[in-house]
Short mmCIF file of C-alpha atoms and ligand atoms in Angstrom, two decimals:
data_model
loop_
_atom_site.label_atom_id
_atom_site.label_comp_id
_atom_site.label_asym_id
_atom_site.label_seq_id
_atom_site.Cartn_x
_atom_site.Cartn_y
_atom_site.Cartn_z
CA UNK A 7 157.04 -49.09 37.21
CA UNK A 8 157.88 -52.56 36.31
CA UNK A 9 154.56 -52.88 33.81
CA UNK A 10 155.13 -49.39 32.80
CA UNK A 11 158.64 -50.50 31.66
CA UNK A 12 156.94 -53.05 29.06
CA UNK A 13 157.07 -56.20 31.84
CA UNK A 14 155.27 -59.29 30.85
CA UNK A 15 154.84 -61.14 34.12
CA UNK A 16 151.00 -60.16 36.30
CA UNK A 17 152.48 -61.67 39.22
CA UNK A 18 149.14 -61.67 41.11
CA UNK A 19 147.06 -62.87 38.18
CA UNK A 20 149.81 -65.74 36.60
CA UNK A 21 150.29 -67.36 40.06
CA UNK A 22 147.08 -68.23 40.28
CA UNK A 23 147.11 -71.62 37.83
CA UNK A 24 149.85 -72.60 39.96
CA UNK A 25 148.38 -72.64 43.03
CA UNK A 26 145.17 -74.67 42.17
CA UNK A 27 143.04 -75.13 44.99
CA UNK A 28 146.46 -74.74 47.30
CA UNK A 29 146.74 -71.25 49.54
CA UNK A 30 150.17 -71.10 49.14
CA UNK A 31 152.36 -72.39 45.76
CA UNK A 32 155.69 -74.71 47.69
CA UNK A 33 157.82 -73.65 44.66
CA UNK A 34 157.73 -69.88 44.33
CA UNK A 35 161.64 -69.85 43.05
CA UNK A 36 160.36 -71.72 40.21
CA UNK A 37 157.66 -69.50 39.57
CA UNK A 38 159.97 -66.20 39.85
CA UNK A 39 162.71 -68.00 37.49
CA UNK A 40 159.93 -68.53 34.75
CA UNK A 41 159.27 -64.87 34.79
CA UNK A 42 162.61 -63.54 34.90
CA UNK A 43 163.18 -66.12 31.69
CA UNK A 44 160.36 -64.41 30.07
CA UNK A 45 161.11 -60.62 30.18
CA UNK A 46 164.54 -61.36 29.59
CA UNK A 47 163.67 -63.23 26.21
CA UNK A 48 161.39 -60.39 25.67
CA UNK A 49 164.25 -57.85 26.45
CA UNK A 50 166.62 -59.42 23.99
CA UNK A 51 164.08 -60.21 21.39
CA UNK A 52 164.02 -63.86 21.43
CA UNK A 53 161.11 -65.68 19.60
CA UNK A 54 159.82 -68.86 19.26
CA UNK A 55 157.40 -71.42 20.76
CA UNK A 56 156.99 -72.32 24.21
CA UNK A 57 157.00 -76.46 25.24
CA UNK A 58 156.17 -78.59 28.03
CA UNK A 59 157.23 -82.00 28.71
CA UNK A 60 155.46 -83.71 31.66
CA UNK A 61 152.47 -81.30 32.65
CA UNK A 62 150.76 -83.62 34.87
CA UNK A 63 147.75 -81.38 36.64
CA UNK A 64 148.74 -78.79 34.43
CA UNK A 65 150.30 -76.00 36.78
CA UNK A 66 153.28 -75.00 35.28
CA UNK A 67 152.16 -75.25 32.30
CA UNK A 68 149.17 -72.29 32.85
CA UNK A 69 152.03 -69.89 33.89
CA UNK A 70 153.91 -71.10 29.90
CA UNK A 71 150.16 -70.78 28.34
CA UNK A 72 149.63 -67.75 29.85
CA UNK A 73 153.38 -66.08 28.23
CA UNK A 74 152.31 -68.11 25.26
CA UNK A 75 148.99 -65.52 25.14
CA UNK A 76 151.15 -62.54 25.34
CA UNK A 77 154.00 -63.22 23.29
CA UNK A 78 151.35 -64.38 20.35
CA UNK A 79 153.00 -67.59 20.60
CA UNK A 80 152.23 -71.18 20.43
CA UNK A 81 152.52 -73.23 23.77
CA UNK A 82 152.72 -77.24 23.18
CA UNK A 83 151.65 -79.21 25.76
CA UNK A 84 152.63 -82.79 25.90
CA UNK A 85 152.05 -85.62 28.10
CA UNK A 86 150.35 -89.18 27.90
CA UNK A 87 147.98 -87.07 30.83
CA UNK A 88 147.93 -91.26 32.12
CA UNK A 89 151.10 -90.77 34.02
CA UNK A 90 154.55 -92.76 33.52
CA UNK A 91 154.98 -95.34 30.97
CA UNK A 92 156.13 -98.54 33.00
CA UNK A 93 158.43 -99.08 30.18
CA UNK A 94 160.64 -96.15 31.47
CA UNK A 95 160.98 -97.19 34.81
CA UNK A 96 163.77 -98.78 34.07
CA UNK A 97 167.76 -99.03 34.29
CA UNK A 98 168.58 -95.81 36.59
CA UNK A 99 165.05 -95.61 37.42
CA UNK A 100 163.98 -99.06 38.27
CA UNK A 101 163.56 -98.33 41.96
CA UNK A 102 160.75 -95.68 40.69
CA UNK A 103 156.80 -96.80 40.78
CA UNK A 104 154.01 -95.59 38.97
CA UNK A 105 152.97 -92.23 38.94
CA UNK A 106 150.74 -88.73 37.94
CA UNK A 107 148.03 -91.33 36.68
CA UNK A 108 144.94 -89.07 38.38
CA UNK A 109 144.67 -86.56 35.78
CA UNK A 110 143.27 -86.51 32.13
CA UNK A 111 143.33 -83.97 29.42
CA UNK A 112 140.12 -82.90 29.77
CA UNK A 113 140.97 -81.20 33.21
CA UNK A 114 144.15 -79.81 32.30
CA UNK A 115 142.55 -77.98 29.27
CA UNK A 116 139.95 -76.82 31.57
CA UNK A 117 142.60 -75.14 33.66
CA UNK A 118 145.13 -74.10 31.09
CA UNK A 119 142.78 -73.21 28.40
CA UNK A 120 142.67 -73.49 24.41
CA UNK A 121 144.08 -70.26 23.43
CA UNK A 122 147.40 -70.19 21.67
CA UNK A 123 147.65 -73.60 23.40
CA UNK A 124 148.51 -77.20 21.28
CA UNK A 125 147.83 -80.13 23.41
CA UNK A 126 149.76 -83.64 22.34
CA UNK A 127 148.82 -86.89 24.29
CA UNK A 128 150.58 -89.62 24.10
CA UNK A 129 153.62 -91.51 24.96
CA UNK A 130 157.06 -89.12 23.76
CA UNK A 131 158.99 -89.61 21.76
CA UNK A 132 156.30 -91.64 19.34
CA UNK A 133 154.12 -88.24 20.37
CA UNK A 134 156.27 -85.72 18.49
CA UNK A 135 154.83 -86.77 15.19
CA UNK A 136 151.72 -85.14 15.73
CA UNK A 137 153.86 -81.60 16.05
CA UNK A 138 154.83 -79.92 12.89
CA UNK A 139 158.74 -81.18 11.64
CA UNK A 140 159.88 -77.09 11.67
CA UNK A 141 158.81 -76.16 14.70
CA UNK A 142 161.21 -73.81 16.95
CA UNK A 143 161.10 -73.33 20.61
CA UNK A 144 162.14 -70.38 22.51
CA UNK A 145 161.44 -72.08 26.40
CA UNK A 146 161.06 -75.65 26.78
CA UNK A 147 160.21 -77.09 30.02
CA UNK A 148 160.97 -80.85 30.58
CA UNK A 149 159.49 -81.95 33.48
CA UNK A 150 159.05 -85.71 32.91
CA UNK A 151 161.43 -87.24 35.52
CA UNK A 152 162.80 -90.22 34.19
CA UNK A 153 165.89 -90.68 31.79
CA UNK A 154 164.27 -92.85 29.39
CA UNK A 155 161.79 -89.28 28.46
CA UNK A 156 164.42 -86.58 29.03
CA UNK A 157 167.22 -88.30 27.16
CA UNK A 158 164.64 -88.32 23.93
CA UNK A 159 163.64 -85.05 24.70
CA UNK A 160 166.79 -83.47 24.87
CA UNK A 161 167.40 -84.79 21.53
CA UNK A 162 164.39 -83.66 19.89
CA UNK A 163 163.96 -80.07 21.37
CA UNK A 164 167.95 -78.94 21.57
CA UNK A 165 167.94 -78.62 17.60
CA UNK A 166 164.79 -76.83 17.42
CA UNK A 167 165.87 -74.55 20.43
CA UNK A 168 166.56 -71.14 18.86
CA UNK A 169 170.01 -69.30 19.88
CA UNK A 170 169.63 -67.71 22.92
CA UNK A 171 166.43 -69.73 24.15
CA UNK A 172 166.24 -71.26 27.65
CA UNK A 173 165.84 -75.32 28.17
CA UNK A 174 164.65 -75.91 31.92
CA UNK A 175 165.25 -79.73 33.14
CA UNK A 176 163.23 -80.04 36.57
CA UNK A 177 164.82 -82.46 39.35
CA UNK A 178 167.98 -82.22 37.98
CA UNK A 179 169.87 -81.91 41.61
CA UNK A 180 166.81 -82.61 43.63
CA UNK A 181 168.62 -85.87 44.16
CA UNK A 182 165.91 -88.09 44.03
CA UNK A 183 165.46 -88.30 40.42
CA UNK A 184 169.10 -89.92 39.11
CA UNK A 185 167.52 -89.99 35.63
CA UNK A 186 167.01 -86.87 35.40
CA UNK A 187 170.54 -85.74 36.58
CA UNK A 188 172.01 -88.79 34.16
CA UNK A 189 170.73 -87.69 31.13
CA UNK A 190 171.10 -84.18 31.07
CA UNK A 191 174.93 -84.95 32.22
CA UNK A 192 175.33 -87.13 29.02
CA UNK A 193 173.52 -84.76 26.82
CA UNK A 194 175.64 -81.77 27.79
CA UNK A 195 179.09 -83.30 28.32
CA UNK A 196 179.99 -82.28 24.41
CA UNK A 197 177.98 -79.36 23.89
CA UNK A 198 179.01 -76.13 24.24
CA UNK A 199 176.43 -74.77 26.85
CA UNK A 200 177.24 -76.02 30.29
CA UNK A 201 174.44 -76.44 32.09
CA UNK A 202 173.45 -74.10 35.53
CA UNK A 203 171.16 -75.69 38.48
CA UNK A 204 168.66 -73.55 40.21
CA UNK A 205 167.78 -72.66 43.60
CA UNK A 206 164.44 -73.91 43.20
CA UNK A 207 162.54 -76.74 45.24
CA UNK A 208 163.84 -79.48 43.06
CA UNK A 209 167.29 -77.93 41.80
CA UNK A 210 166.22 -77.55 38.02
CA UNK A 211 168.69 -77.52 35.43
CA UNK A 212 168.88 -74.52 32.92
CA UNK A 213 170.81 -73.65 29.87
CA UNK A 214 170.73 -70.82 27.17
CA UNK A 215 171.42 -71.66 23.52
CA UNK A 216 174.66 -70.95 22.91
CA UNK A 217 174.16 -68.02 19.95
CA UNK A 218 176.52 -67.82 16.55
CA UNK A 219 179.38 -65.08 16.57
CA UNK A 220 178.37 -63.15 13.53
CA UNK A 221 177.03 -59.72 14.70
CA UNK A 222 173.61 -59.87 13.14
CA UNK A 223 173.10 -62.25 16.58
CA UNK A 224 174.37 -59.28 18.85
CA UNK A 225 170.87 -58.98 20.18
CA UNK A 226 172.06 -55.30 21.77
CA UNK A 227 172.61 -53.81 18.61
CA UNK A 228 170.14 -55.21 16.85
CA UNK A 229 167.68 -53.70 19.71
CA UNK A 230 169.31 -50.08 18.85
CA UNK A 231 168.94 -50.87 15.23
CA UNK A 232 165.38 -51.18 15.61
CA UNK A 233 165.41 -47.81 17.33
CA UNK A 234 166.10 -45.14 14.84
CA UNK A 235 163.74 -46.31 11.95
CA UNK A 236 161.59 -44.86 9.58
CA UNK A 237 158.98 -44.34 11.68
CA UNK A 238 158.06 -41.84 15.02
CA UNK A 239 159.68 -43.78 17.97
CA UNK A 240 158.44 -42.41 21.15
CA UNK A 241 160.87 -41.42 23.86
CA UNK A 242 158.57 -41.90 26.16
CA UNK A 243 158.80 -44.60 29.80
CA UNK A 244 162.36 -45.17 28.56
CA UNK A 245 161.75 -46.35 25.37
CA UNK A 246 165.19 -44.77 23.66
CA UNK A 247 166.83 -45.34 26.81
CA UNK A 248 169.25 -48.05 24.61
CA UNK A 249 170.43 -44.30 22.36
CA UNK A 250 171.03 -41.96 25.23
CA UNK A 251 174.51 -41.50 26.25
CA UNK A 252 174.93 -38.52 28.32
CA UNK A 253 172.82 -35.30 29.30
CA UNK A 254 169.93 -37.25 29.77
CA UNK A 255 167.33 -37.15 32.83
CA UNK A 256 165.14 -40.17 34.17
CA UNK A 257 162.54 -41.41 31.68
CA UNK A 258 159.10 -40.02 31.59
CA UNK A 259 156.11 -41.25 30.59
CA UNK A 260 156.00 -38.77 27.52
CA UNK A 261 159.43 -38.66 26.99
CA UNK A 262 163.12 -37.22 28.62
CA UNK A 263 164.55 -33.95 29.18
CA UNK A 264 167.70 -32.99 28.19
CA UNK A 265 170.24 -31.69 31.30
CA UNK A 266 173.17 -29.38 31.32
CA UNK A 267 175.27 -28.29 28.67
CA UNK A 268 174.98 -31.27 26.23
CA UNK A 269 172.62 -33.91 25.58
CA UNK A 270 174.38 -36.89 23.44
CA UNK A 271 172.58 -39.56 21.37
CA UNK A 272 173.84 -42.36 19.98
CA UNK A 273 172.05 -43.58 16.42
CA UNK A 274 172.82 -46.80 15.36
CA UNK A 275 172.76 -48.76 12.02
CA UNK A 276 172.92 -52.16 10.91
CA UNK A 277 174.22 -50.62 7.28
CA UNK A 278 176.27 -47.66 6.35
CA UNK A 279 174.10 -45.14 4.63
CA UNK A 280 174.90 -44.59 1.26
CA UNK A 281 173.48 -40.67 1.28
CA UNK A 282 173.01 -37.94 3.82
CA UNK A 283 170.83 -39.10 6.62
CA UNK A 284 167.79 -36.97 8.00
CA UNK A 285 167.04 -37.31 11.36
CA UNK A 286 163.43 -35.51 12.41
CA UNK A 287 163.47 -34.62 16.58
CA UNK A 288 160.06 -34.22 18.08
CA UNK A 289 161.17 -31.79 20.91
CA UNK A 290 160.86 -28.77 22.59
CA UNK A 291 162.45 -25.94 25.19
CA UNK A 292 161.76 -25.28 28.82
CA UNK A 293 160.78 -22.02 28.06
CA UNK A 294 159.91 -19.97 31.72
CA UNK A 295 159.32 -16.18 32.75
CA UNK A 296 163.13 -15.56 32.60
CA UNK A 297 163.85 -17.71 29.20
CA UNK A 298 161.05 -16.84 26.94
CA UNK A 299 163.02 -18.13 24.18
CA UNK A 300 165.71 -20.73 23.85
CA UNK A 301 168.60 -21.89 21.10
CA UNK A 302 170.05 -25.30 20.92
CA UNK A 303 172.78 -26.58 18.62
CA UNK A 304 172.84 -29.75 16.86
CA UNK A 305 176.11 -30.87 16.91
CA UNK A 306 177.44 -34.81 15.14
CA UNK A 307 180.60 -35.25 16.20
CA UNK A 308 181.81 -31.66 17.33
CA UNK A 309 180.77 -30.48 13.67
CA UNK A 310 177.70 -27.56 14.60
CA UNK A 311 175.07 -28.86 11.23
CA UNK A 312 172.12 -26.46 12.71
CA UNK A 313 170.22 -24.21 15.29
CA UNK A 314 167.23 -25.29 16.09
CA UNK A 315 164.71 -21.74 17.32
CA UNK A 316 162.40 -22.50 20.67
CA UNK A 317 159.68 -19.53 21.56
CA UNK A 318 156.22 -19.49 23.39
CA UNK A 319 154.79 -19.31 19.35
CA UNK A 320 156.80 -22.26 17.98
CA UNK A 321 157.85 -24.20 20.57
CA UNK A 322 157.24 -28.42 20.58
CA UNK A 323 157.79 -29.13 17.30
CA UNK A 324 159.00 -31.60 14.69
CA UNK A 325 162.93 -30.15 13.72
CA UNK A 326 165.10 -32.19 11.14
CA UNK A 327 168.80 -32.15 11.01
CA UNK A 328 170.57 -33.36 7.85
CA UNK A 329 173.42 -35.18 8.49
CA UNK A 330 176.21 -35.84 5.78
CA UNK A 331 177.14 -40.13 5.29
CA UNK A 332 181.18 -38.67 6.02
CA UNK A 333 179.91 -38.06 9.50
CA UNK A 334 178.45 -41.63 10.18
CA UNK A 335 181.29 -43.24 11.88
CA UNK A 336 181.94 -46.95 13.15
CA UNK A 337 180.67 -47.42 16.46
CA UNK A 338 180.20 -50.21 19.40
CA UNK A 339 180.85 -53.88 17.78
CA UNK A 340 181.79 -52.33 14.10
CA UNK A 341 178.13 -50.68 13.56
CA UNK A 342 177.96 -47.16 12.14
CA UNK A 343 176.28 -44.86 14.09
CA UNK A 344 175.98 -40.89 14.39
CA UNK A 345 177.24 -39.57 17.62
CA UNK A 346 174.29 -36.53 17.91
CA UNK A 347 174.96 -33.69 20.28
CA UNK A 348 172.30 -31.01 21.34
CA UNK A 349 173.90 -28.29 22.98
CA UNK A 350 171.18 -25.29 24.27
CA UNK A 351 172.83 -22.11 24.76
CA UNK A 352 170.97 -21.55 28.51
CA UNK A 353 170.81 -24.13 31.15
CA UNK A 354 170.59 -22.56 34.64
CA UNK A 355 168.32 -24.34 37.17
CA UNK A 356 164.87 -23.74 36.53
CA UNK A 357 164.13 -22.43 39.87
CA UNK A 358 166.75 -19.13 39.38
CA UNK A 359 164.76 -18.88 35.87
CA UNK A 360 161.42 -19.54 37.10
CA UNK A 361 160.94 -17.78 41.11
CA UNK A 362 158.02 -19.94 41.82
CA UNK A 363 159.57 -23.44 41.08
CA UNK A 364 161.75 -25.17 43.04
CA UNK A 365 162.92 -27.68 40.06
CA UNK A 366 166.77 -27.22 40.31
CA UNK A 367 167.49 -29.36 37.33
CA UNK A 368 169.31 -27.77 34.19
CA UNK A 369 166.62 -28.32 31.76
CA UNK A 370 167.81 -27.99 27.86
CA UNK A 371 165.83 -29.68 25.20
CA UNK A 372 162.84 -32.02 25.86
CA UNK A 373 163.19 -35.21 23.79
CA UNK A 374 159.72 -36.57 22.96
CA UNK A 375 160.75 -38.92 20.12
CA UNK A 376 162.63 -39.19 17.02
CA UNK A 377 163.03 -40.61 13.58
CA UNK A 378 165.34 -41.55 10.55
CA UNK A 379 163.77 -39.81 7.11
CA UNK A 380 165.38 -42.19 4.00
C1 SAM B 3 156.17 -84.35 37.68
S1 SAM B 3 154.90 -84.51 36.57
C2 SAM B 3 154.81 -82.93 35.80
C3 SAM B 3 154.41 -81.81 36.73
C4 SAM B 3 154.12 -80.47 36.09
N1 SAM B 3 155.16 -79.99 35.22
C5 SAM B 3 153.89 -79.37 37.14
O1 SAM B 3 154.86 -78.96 37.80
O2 SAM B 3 152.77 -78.91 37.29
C6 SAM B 3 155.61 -85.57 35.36
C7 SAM B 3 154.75 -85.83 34.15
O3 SAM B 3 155.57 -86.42 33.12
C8 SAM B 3 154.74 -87.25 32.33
N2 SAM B 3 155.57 -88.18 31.56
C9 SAM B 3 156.55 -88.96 32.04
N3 SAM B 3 157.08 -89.69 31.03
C10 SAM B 3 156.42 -89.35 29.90
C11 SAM B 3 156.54 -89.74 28.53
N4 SAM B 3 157.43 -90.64 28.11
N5 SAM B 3 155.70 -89.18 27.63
C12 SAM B 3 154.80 -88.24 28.02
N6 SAM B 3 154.65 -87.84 29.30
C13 SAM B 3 155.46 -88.38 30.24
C14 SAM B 3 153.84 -87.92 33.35
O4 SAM B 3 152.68 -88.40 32.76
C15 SAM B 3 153.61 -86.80 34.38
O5 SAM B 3 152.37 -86.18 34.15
#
């Protein structure tokens, strides 16, 4: 259900980089956190690239190459893959000792792979020259445990984060990395994001971009936007599921039935239409040996604008609707929208219709996708 639904995360398959040669991965909170970040960036329709400071082994950062690969994204990879600088362990960290010097770059790119992955080696912050000056991140992961790193790399990644995106400081309340915990403190102390720390193994620190007021950021209504467009848009595994309001039945994968009496969609727009809209329905009747035909209504905003003709000779098919711009009204946040109502003129249960079923829903019209004709 949860793939069918459009979810990124192959929890089986994208543990596996984590756990390396181990049975069992110590951190699986951390794991699970990544992948909720994921499908909710995906959900809201958050872009960017994906960065790692601090990869060490490279574990974490096979489950970030991996989204990277789906997302058609880049993943940057940065480290000095020769462990801490001695420089850094310094000030807050002077009680620290050398560490993560048994890796190299060959072996992480073996396990994390070259696809849609950049690797940068070398010391950070002198490192960031070899990436691009306009880059911009949707997840960055800084996992380099000293505050001489993370204070630089807060700096350098919170401009390029993009509004919305997630920045993930590891060890922030593990309590045994002060640096960590100092710098992020500083950082955030006069920024408008406060910062949240995780349940995970070594209490990681997360914040969201904080996103501008305007309404082109409402990432909602952008999402329904994007839904009644120019071209066919399935109804299909929940797809419209944003545009239903009421009279609706759980999603299927080819589409949803309408229920009862009335089956409402909302249609939103980013603009107000300057003309009469024309919406096109792909739909169709329930049409059973007591119903051989069926008549639904198409209703915007209690105004009846046509009657749509279901029978065993003409029944899925593509019906349009032409709706005048004086009945596009304003809508959730200030964006017009058309309030569509479908109102068939039978909806007993199916079973007193039918003898041999034993559906009792009220089936009306069968919604298998839609679109907006300009
Ligand atoms: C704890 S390890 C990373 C572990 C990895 N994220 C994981 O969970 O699989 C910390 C890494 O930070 C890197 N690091 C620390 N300071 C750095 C700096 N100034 N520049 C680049 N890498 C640094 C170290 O080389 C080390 O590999």
């Amino acid at each position: 259900m949860y793939q069918q639904r459009g979810g990124l995360v192959r929890l089986e398959d994208d543990i596996k980089g984590l756990l390396g040669d181990k049975e069992a991965y110590g951190d699986i909170s951390r794991f699970y956190f990544f992948c909720l970040a994921f499908d909710q960036m995906m959900k809201e329709g958050i872009s960017g690239d994906v960065a790692e400071l601090g990869t060490y082994k490279g574990e974490t950062a096979t489950v970030l190459a991996t989204m990277a690969r789906r997302l058609n994204t880049t993943a940057w990879i940065l480290d000095t893959f020769e462990g801490f600088n001695p420089a850094d362990l310094t000030g807050v960290d002077a009680s620290h000792r050398m560490e993560f010097d048994d890796t190299s770059l060959e072996a992480v790119r073996a396990l994390v792979g070259e696809e849609n992955v950049r690797y940068v080696k070398g010391y950070f912050p002198e490192s960031a020259a070899q990436m691009p000056e306009d880059l911009s991140f949707c997840i960055v992961h800084i996992d380099c445990d000293l505050y001489v790193p993370i204070a630089h790399a807060l700096n350098y990644f919170y401009p390029r984060l993009v509004p919305g995106g997630y920045l993930i400081v590891h060890d922030y309340a593990s309590l045994a990395w002060d640096g960590a915990e100092r710098a992020v403190d500083e950082f955030f102390a006069d920024k408008p994001e406060a910062v949240i720390p995780l349940t995970d193994g070594c209490g990681s620190a997360v914040i969201r971009k904080a996103r501008p007021k305007e309404l082109s950021s409402n990432w909602m209504m952008r999402k329904r936007c994007a839904l009644f467009r120019n071209e066919w848009t399935s109804a299909g595994r929940g797809a419209l599921k944003e545009l239903l309001v009421s009279g609706w039945s759980g999603a299927e994968d080819w589409g949803v039935w309408g229920v009862g009496p009335s089956h409402i969609l909302n249609l939103t727009m980013a603009q107000r239409p300057t003309a009469d809209l024309v919406v096109q329905v792909d739909g169709a009747a329930a049409l059973v040996p007591r119903r051989l035909e069926q008549e639904v209504d198409v209703f915007v905003d209690g105004e009846q604008l046509e009657r749509w003709h279901f029978s065993k000779e003409e029944n899925r098919a593509k019906r349009g609707v032409r709706i005048p711009a004086k009945l596009v009204t304003v809508g959730e946040f200030g964006f017009p929208r058309v309030r569509l109502e479908f109102r068939p003129r039978s909806w007993e249960p199916i079973s007193s219709l039918s003898p041999e079923s034993n559906d009792g829903r009220q089936l009306g019209l069968a919604l298998f996708g839609l679109r907006r004709v300009e």
